[in-house]
Coordinates of C-alpha atoms in Angstrom, one line a residue:
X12 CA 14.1 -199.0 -129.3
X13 CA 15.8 -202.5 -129.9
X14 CA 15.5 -204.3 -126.4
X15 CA 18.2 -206.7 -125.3
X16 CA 16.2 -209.9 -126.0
X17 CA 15.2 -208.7 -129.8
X18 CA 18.7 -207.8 -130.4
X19 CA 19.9 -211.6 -129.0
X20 CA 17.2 -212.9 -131.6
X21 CA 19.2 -210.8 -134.6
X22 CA 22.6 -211.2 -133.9
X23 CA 21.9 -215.2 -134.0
X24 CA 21.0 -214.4 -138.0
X25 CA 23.5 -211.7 -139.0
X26 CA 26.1 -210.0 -136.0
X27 CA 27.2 -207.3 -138.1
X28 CA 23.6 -206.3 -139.4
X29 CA 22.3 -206.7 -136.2
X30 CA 24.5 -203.9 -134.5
X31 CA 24.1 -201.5 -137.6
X32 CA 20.4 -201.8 -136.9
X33 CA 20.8 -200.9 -133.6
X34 CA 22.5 -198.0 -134.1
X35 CA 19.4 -197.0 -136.8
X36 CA 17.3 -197.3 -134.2
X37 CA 18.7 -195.5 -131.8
X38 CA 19.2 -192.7 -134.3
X39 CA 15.6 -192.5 -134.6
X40 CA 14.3 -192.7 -131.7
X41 CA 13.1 -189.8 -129.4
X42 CA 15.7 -189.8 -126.8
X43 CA 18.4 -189.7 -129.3
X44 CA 16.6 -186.8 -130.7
X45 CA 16.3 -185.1 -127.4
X46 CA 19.9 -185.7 -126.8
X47 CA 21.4 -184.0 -129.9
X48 CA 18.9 -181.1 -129.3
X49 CA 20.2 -180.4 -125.7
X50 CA 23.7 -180.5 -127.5
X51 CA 23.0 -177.7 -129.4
X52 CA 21.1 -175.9 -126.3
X53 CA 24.3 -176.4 -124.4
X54 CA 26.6 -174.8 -126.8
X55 CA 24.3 -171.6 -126.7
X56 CA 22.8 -172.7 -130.1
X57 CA 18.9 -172.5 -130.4
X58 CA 18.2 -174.7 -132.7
X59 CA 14.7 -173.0 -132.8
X60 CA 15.7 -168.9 -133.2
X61 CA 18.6 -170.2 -135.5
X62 CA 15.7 -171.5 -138.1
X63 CA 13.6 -168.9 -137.8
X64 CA 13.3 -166.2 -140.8
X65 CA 11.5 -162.9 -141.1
X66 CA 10.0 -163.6 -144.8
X67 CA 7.6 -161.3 -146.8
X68 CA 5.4 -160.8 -149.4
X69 CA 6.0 -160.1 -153.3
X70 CA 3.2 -158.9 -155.3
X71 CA 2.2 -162.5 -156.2
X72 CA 1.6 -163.3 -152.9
X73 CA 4.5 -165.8 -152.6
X74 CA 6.9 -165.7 -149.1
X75 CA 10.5 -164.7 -149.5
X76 CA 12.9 -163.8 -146.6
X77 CA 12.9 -160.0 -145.8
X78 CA 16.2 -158.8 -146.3
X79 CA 15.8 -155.3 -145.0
X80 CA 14.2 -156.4 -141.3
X81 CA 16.9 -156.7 -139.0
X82 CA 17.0 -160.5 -137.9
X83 CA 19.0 -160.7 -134.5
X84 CA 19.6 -163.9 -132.9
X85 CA 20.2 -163.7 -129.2
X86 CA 21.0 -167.2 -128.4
X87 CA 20.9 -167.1 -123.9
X88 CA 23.3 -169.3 -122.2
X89 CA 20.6 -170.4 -119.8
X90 CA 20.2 -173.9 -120.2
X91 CA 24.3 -174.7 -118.9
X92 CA 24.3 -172.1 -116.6
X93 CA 21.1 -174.0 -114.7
X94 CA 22.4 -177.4 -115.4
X95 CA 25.8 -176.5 -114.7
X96 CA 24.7 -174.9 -111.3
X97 CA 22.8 -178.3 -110.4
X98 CA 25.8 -180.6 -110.6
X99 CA 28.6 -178.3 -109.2
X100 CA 26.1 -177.5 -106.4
X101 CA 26.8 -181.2 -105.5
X102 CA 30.3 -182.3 -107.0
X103 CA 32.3 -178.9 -107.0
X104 CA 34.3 -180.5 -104.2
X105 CA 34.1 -184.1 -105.5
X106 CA 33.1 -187.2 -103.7
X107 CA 34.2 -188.5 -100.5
X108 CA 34.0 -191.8 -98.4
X109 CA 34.6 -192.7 -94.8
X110 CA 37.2 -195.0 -95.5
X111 CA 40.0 -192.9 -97.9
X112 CA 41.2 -196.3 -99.7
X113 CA 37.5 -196.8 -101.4
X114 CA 38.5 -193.5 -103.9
X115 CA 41.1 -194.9 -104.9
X116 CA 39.6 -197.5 -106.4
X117 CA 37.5 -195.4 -109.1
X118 CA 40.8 -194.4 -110.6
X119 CA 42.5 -191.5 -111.6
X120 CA 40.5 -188.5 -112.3
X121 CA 37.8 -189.7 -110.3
X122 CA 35.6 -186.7 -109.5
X123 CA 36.3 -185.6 -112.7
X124 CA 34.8 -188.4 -114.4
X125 CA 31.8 -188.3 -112.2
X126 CA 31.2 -185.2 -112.7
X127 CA 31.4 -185.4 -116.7
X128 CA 29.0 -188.2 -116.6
X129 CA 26.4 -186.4 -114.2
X130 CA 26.1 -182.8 -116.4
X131 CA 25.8 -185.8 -119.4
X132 CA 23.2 -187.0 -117.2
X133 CA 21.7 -184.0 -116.8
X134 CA 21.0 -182.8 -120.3
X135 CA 20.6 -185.6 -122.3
X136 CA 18.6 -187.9 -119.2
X137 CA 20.9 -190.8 -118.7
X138 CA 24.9 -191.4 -119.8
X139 CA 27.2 -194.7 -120.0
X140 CA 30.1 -194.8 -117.1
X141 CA 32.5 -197.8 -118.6
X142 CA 34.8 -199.1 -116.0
X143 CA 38.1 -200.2 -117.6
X144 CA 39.9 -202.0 -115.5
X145 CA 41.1 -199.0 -113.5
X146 CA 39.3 -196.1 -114.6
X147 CA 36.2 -194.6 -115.7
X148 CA 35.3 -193.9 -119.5
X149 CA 32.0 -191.6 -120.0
X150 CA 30.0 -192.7 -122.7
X151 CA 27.3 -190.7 -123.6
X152 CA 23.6 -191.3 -125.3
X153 CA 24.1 -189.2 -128.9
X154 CA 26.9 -192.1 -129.8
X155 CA 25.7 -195.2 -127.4
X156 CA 23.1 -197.6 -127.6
X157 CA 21.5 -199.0 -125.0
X158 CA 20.2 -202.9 -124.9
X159 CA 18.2 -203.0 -121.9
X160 CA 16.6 -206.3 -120.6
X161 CA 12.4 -207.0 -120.9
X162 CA 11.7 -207.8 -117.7
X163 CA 14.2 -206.4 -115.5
X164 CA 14.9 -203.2 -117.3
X165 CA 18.1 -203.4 -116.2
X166 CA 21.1 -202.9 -119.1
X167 CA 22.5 -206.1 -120.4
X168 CA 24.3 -205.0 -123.8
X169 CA 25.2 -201.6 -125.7
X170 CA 26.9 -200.8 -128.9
X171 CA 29.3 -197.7 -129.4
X172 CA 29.4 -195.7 -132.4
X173 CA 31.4 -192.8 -134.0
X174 CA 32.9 -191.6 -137.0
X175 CA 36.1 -189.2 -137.2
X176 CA 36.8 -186.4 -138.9
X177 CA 35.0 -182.9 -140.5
X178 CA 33.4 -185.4 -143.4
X179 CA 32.1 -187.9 -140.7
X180 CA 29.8 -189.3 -143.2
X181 CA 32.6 -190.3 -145.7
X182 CA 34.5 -192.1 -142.8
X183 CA 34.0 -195.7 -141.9
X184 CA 31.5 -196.2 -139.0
X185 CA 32.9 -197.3 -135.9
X186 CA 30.7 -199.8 -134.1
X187 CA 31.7 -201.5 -131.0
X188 CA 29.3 -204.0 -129.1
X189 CA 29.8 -204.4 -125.7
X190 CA 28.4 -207.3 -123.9
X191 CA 28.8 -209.3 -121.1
X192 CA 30.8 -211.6 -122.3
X193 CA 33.6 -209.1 -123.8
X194 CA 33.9 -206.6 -126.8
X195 CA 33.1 -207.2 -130.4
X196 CA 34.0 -204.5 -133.0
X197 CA 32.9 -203.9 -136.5
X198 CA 33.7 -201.4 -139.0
X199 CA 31.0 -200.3 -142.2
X200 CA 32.8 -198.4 -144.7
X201 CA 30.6 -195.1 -145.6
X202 CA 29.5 -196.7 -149.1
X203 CA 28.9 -200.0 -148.1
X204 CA 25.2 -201.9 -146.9
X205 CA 27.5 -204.2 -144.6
X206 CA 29.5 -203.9 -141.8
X207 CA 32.8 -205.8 -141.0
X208 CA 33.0 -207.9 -137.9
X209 CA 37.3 -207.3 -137.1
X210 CA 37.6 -210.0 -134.5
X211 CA 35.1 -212.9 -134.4
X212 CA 35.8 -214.1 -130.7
X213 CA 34.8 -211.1 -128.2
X214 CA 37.7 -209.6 -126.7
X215 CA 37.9 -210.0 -122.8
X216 CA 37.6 -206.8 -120.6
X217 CA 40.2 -208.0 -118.3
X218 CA 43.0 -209.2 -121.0
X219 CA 46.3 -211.5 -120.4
X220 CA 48.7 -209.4 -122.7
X221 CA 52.1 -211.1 -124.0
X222 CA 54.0 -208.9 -125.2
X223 CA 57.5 -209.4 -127.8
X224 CA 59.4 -207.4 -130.0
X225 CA 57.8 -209.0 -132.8
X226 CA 54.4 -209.4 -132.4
X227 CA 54.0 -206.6 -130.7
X228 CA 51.3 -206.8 -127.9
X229 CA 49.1 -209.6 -128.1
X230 CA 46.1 -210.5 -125.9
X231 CA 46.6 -214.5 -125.0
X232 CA 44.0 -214.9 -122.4
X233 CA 41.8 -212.7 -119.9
X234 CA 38.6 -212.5 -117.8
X235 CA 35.0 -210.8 -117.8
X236 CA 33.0 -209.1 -114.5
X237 CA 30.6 -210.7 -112.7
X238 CA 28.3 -208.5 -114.8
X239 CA 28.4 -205.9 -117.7
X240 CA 30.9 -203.6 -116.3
X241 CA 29.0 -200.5 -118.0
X242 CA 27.0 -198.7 -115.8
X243 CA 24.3 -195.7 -116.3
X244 CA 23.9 -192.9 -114.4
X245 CA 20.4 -191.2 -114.7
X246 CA 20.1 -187.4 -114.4
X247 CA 17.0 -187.5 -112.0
X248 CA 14.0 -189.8 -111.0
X249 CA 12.4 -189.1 -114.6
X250 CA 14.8 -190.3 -116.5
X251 CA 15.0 -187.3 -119.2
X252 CA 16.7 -184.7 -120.4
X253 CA 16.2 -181.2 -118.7
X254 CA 15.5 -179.8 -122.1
X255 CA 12.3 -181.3 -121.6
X256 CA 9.8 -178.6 -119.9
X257 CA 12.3 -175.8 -120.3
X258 CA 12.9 -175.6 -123.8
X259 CA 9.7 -173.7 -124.5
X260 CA 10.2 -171.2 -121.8
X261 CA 13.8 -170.7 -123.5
X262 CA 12.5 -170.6 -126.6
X263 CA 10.0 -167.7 -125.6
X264 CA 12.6 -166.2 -123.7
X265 CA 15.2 -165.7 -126.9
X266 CA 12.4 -164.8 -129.0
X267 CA 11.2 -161.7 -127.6
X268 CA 14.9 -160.6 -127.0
X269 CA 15.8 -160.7 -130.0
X270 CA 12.7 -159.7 -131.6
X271 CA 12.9 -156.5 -129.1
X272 CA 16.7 -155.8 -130.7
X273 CA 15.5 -156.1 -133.9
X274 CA 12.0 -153.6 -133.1
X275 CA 14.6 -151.5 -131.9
X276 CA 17.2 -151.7 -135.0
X277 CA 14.3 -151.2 -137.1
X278 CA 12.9 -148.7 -135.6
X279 CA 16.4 -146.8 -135.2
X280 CA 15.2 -144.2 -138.2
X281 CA 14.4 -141.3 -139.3
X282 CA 11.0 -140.7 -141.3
X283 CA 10.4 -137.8 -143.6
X284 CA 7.1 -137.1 -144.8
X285 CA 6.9 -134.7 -147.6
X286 CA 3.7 -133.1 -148.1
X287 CA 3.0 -131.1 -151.2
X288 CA 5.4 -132.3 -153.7
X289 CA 3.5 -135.2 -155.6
X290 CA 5.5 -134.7 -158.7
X291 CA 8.5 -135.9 -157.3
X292 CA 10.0 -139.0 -159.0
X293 CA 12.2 -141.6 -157.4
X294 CA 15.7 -139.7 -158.6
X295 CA 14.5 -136.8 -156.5
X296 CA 13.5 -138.5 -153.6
X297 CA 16.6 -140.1 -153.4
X298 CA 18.4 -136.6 -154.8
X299 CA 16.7 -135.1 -151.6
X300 CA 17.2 -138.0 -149.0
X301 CA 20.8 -137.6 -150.1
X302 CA 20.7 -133.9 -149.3
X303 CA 18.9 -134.7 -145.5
X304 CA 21.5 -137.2 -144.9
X305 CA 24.6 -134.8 -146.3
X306 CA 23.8 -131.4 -145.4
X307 CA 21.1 -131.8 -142.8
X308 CA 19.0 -130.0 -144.7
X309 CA 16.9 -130.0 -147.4
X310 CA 14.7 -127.0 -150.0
X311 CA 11.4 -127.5 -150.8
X312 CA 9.1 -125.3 -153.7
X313 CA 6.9 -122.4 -152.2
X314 CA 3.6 -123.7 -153.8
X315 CA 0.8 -121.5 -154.1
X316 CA -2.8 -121.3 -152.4
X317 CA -5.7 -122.8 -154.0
X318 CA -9.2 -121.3 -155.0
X319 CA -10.5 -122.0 -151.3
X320 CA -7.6 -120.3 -149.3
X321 CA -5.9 -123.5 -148.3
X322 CA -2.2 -123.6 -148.7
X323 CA -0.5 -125.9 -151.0
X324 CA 2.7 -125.2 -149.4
X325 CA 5.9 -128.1 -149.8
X326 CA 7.3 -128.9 -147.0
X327 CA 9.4 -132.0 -145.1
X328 CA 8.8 -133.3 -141.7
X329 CA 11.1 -135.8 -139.8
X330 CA 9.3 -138.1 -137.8
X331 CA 11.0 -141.2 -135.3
X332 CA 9.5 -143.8 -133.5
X333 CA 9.5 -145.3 -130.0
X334 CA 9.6 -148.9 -129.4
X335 CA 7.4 -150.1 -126.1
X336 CA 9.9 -152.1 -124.3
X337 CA 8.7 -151.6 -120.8
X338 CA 6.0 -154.5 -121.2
X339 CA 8.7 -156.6 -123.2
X340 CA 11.4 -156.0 -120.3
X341 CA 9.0 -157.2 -117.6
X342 CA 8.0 -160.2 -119.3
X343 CA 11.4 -161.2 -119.9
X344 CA 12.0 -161.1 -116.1
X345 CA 9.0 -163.0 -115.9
X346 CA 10.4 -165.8 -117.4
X347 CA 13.5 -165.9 -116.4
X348 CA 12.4 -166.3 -112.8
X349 CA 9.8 -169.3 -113.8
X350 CA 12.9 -170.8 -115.4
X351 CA 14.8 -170.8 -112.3
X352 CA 11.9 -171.9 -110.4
X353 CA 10.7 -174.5 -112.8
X354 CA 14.7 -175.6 -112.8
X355 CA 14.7 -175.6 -109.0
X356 CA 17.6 -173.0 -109.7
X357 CA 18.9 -170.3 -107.5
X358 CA 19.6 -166.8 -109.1
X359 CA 21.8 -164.9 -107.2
X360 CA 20.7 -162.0 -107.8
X361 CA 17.5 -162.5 -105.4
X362 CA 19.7 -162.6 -102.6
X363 CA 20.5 -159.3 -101.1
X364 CA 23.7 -158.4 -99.8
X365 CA 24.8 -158.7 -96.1
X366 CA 21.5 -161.8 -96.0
X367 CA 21.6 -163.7 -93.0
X368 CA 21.8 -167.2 -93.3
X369 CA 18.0 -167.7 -92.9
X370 CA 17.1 -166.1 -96.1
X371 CA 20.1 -167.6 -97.9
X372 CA 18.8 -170.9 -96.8
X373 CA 15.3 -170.0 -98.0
X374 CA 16.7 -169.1 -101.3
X375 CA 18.3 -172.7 -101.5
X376 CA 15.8 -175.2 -100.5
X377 CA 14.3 -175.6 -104.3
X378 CA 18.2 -176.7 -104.8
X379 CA 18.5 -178.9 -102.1
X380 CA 15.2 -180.6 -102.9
X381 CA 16.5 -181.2 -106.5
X382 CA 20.2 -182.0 -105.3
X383 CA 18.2 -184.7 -103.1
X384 CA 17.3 -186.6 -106.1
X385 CA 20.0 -186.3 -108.2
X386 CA 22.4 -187.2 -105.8
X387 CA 20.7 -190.6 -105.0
X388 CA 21.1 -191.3 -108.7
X389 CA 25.0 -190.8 -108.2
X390 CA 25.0 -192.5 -105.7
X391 CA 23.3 -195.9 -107.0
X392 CA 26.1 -195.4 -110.2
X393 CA 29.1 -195.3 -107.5
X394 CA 27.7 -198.6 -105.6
X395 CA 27.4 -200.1 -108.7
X396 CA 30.3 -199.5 -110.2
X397 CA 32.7 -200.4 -106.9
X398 CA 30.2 -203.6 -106.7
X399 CA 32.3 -204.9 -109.7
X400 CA 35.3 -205.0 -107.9
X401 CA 33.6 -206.0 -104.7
X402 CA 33.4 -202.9 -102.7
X403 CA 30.7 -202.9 -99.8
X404 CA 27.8 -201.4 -100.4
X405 CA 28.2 -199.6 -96.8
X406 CA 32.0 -199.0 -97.9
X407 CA 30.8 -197.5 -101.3
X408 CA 28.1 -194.5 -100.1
X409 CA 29.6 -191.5 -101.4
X410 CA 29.7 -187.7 -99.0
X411 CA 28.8 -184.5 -100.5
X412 CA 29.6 -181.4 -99.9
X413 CA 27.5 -179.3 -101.7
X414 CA 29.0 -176.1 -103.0
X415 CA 27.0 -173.0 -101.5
X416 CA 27.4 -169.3 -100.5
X417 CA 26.8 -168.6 -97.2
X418 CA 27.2 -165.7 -94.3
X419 CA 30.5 -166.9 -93.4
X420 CA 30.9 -164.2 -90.8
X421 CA 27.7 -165.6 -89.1
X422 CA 28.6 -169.4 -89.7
X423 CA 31.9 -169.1 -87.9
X424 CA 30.6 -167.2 -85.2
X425 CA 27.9 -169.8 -84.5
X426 CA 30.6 -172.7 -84.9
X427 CA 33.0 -171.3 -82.4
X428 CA 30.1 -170.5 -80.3
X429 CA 29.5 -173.9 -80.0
X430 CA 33.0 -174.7 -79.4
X431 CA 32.6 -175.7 -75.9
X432 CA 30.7 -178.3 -76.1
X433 CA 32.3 -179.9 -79.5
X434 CA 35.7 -181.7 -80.1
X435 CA 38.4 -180.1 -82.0
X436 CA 37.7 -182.2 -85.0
X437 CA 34.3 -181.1 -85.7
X438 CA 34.7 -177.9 -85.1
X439 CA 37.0 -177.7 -88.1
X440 CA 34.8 -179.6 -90.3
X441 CA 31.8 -177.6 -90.2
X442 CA 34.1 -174.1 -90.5
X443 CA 32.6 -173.0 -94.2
X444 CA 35.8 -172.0 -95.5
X445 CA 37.0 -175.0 -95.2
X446 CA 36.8 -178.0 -98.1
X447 CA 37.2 -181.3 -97.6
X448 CA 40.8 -182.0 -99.1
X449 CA 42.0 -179.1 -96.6
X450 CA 40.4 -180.7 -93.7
X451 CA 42.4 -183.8 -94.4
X452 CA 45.8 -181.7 -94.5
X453 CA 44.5 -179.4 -91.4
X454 CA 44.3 -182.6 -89.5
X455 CA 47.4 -184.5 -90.3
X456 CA 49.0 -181.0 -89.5
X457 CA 47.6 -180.5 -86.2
X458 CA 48.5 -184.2 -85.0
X459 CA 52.1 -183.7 -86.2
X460 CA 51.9 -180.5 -84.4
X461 CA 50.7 -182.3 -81.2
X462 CA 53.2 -185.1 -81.9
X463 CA 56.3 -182.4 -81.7
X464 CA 55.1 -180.8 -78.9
X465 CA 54.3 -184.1 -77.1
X466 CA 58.3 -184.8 -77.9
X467 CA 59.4 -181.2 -76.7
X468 CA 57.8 -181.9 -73.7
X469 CA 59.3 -184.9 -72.8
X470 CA 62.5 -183.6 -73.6
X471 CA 62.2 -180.4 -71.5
X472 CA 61.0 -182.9 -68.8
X473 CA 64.2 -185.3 -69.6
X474 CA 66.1 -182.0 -68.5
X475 CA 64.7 -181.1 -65.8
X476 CA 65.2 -184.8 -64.7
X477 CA 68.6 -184.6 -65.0
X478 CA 69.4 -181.2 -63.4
X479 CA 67.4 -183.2 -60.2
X480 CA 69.4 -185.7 -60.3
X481 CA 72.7 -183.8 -60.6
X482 CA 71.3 -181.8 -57.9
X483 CA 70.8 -184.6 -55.5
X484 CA 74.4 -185.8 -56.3
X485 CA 76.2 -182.6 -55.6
X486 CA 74.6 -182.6 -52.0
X487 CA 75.5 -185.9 -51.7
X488 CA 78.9 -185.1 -52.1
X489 CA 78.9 -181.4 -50.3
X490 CA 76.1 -181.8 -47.3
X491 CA 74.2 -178.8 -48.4
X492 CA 70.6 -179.1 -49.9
X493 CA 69.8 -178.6 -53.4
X494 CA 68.8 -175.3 -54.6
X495 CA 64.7 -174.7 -54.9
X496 CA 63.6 -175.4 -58.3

């Protein structure tokens, strides 16, 4: 990896060559590696069952693929279903702040974007949130590289790469370097050594645009942030990808199911032994295989006895096989479960139905312990990133409210239980059912609600004002008392 300071050094000789090497670099490194594997692991493609080959042996002793074993590949879909079920455990419902204005200022699509950049996080260890002037771009590690400073560790630089297209590598190569002092961009044509640098003043991140019918728009002037405004967002205290640890137990896990569906597919025949009938050539073996398979039946010669007594009778017996799966089954469940533990996962399918809330919070706390850390890493991204446009740091704690089954039935009860002794406004936030956009909506409601009947009020008392007073007027006039109310 190319640090921040070695890259300063190279860029003074040659710019455009210096970025290309970082890219090289990157590409070879590791992480990158890691990154593009978890990728695949993601999609449901195991990268390690997908090159495997069932191969066998001529009569030289040389290894060719075995085309008549059955070679199932049973890819699982664990690895997004656990990492998936980490981040929407904390950002199903989005973020929230104490002051509503703050959320506003990460832009449209907010929680979205946070939540892209957190599952990137997740599986390839770290990913790139770019704040452009008034929302969030993700950038993520298979097509960014990161310059980080020598002593501080913190990031000072990155460059951006991509090529477009089904024949990427006969497309030009995108490279864009972005720095604290603006955005450089060069291009390297696929068969070229050198890369083009397109504009050799760095382009502002905050841009004065003129814009005219002729020229089009045109960038005349503009302004940087106090600091690089690209901002990563680790998946977890150790900084790596989730594929690390749990790609072996994956691995193992797709291996012996599909080797179990091809034992089975393989085994998924009918043997015939014929006994007795060694001057059969391979036209009538297959005459007589024909005949099984056909008409499910088949004639073999009488023979005779030899000198001892012994028959030398032909005959056919069909023989099958059974494939021991029990052991198989149970070790598959075995590691299943020490994925989901390893993960710090929760698989539904321990919890019982009709579980008090007890045992479902039993079942949770390897969650909640792993939710712990990962949601202090989102939460050090969002303080950075509202830092650039001067947000307190106080101001700029994000709320979760982490998405979770429950005993609703029991949850309510024990909230309204408590109702005595609570105001109306925390009763409603800690119902389960309800999210945190409704309790916004539920509130406003209820205080328009008290506002009308507040009015109605008055105005009932208004009337019954006036009848008193009409009242009092009519004995003025008559001598008799008003009527009892």
């Amino acid at each position: 990896m190319i640090t921040y300071q070695q890259f300063l050094s190279m860029y003074a000789v040659n710019p455009a060559k210096a970025v290309v090497e970082v890219v090289d670099a990157h590409k070879k490194s590791d992480v990158y590696q890691i990154a593009v594997d978890a990728d695949e692991y993601d999609h449901q493609r195991n990268v390690t069952i997908t090159n495997y080959e069932k191969t066998m042996k001529t009569l030289t002793g040389a290894e060719i693929p075995d085309p008549f074993a059955a070679n199932y590949k049973l890819p699982c879909n664990m690895f997004r279903r656990l990492n998936t079920q980490r981040v929407e455990y904390s950002l199903g419902s989005g973020v929230s702040f104490d002051k509503k204005d703050v959320k506003d200022k990460l832009g449209k699509q907010a929680d979205k974007r946070i939540k892209d950049l957190a599952y990137a996080a997740c599986i390839h260890g770290v990913a790139f949130g770019f704040w452009n002037l008034d929302k969030l771009h993700v950038f993520k590690l298979p097509e960014f590289a990161p310059l980080y400073d020598e002593t501080t560790g913190a990031l000072r630089a990155g460059v951006r790469f991509w090529q477009l297209g089904e024949t990427a590598d006969k497309n030009p190569l995108n490279v864009w370097l972005y720095a604290e002092d603006g955005i450089t961009k060069f291009i390297k044509n696929y068969n070229s050594d050198k890369a083009e640098m397109l504009n050799e003043k760095p382009e502002p991140y905050v841009g004065i645009v003129k814009r005219s019918l002729a020229d089009g728009e045109t960038i005349i002037d503009g302004e940087n942030y106090s600091s690089l405004p690209i901002v990563p967002m680790w998946g977890s205290e150790l900084k790596q990808s989730t594929l690390v640890g749990m790609r072996q137990g994956i691995d193992s896990y797709d291996l012996i199911r599909s080797g179990l569906a091809n034992d089975l597919t393989d085994a998924a025949y009918i043997y015939w032994l014929v006994t007795n009938a060694g001057g059969m050539d391979d036209y009538d073996k297959a005459k007589l295989l024909q005949e099984l398979r056909t008409k499910h039946m088949g004639v073999a010669d009488g023979g005779a006895q030899t000198e001892g007594g012994e028959s030398n009778k032909a005959s056919i017996t069909a023989f099958t096989q059974d494939v021991p799966h029990e052991a198989r089954t149970a070790y598959l469940d075995r590691i299943k479960a020490g994925l989901y533990e390893d993960f710090g996962g929760l698989d539904v399918h321990t919890i019982a139905a009709g579980s008090t809330n007890d045992h479902i919070d039993a079942a949770y706390q390897p969650l909640d312990e792993n939710a712990d850390d990962f949601e202090y890493q989102i939460i050090e991204f969002v303080q950075n990133v509202l830092a650039l446009q001067n947000v307190d740091e106080d101001d700029a704690t994000p709320i979760f409210k982490r998405n979770r089954i429950s005993n609703q039935t029991e949850q309510t009860a024990m909230v309204l239980a408590a109702g005595a002794y609570l105001d109306e406004e925390t009763i409603i936030k800690h119902l389960p059912w309800i999210s945190v956009d409704e309790f916004e909506d539920i509130m406003k409601r209820k205080k328009d609600e008290d506002v009308a009947r507040y009015r109605a009020q008055e105005e009932e008392l208004a009337m019954l004002r006036e009848e008193a007073q009409r009242q009092e007027q009519t004995q003025d006039q008559t001598g008799t008392p008003p009527m009892e109310e």
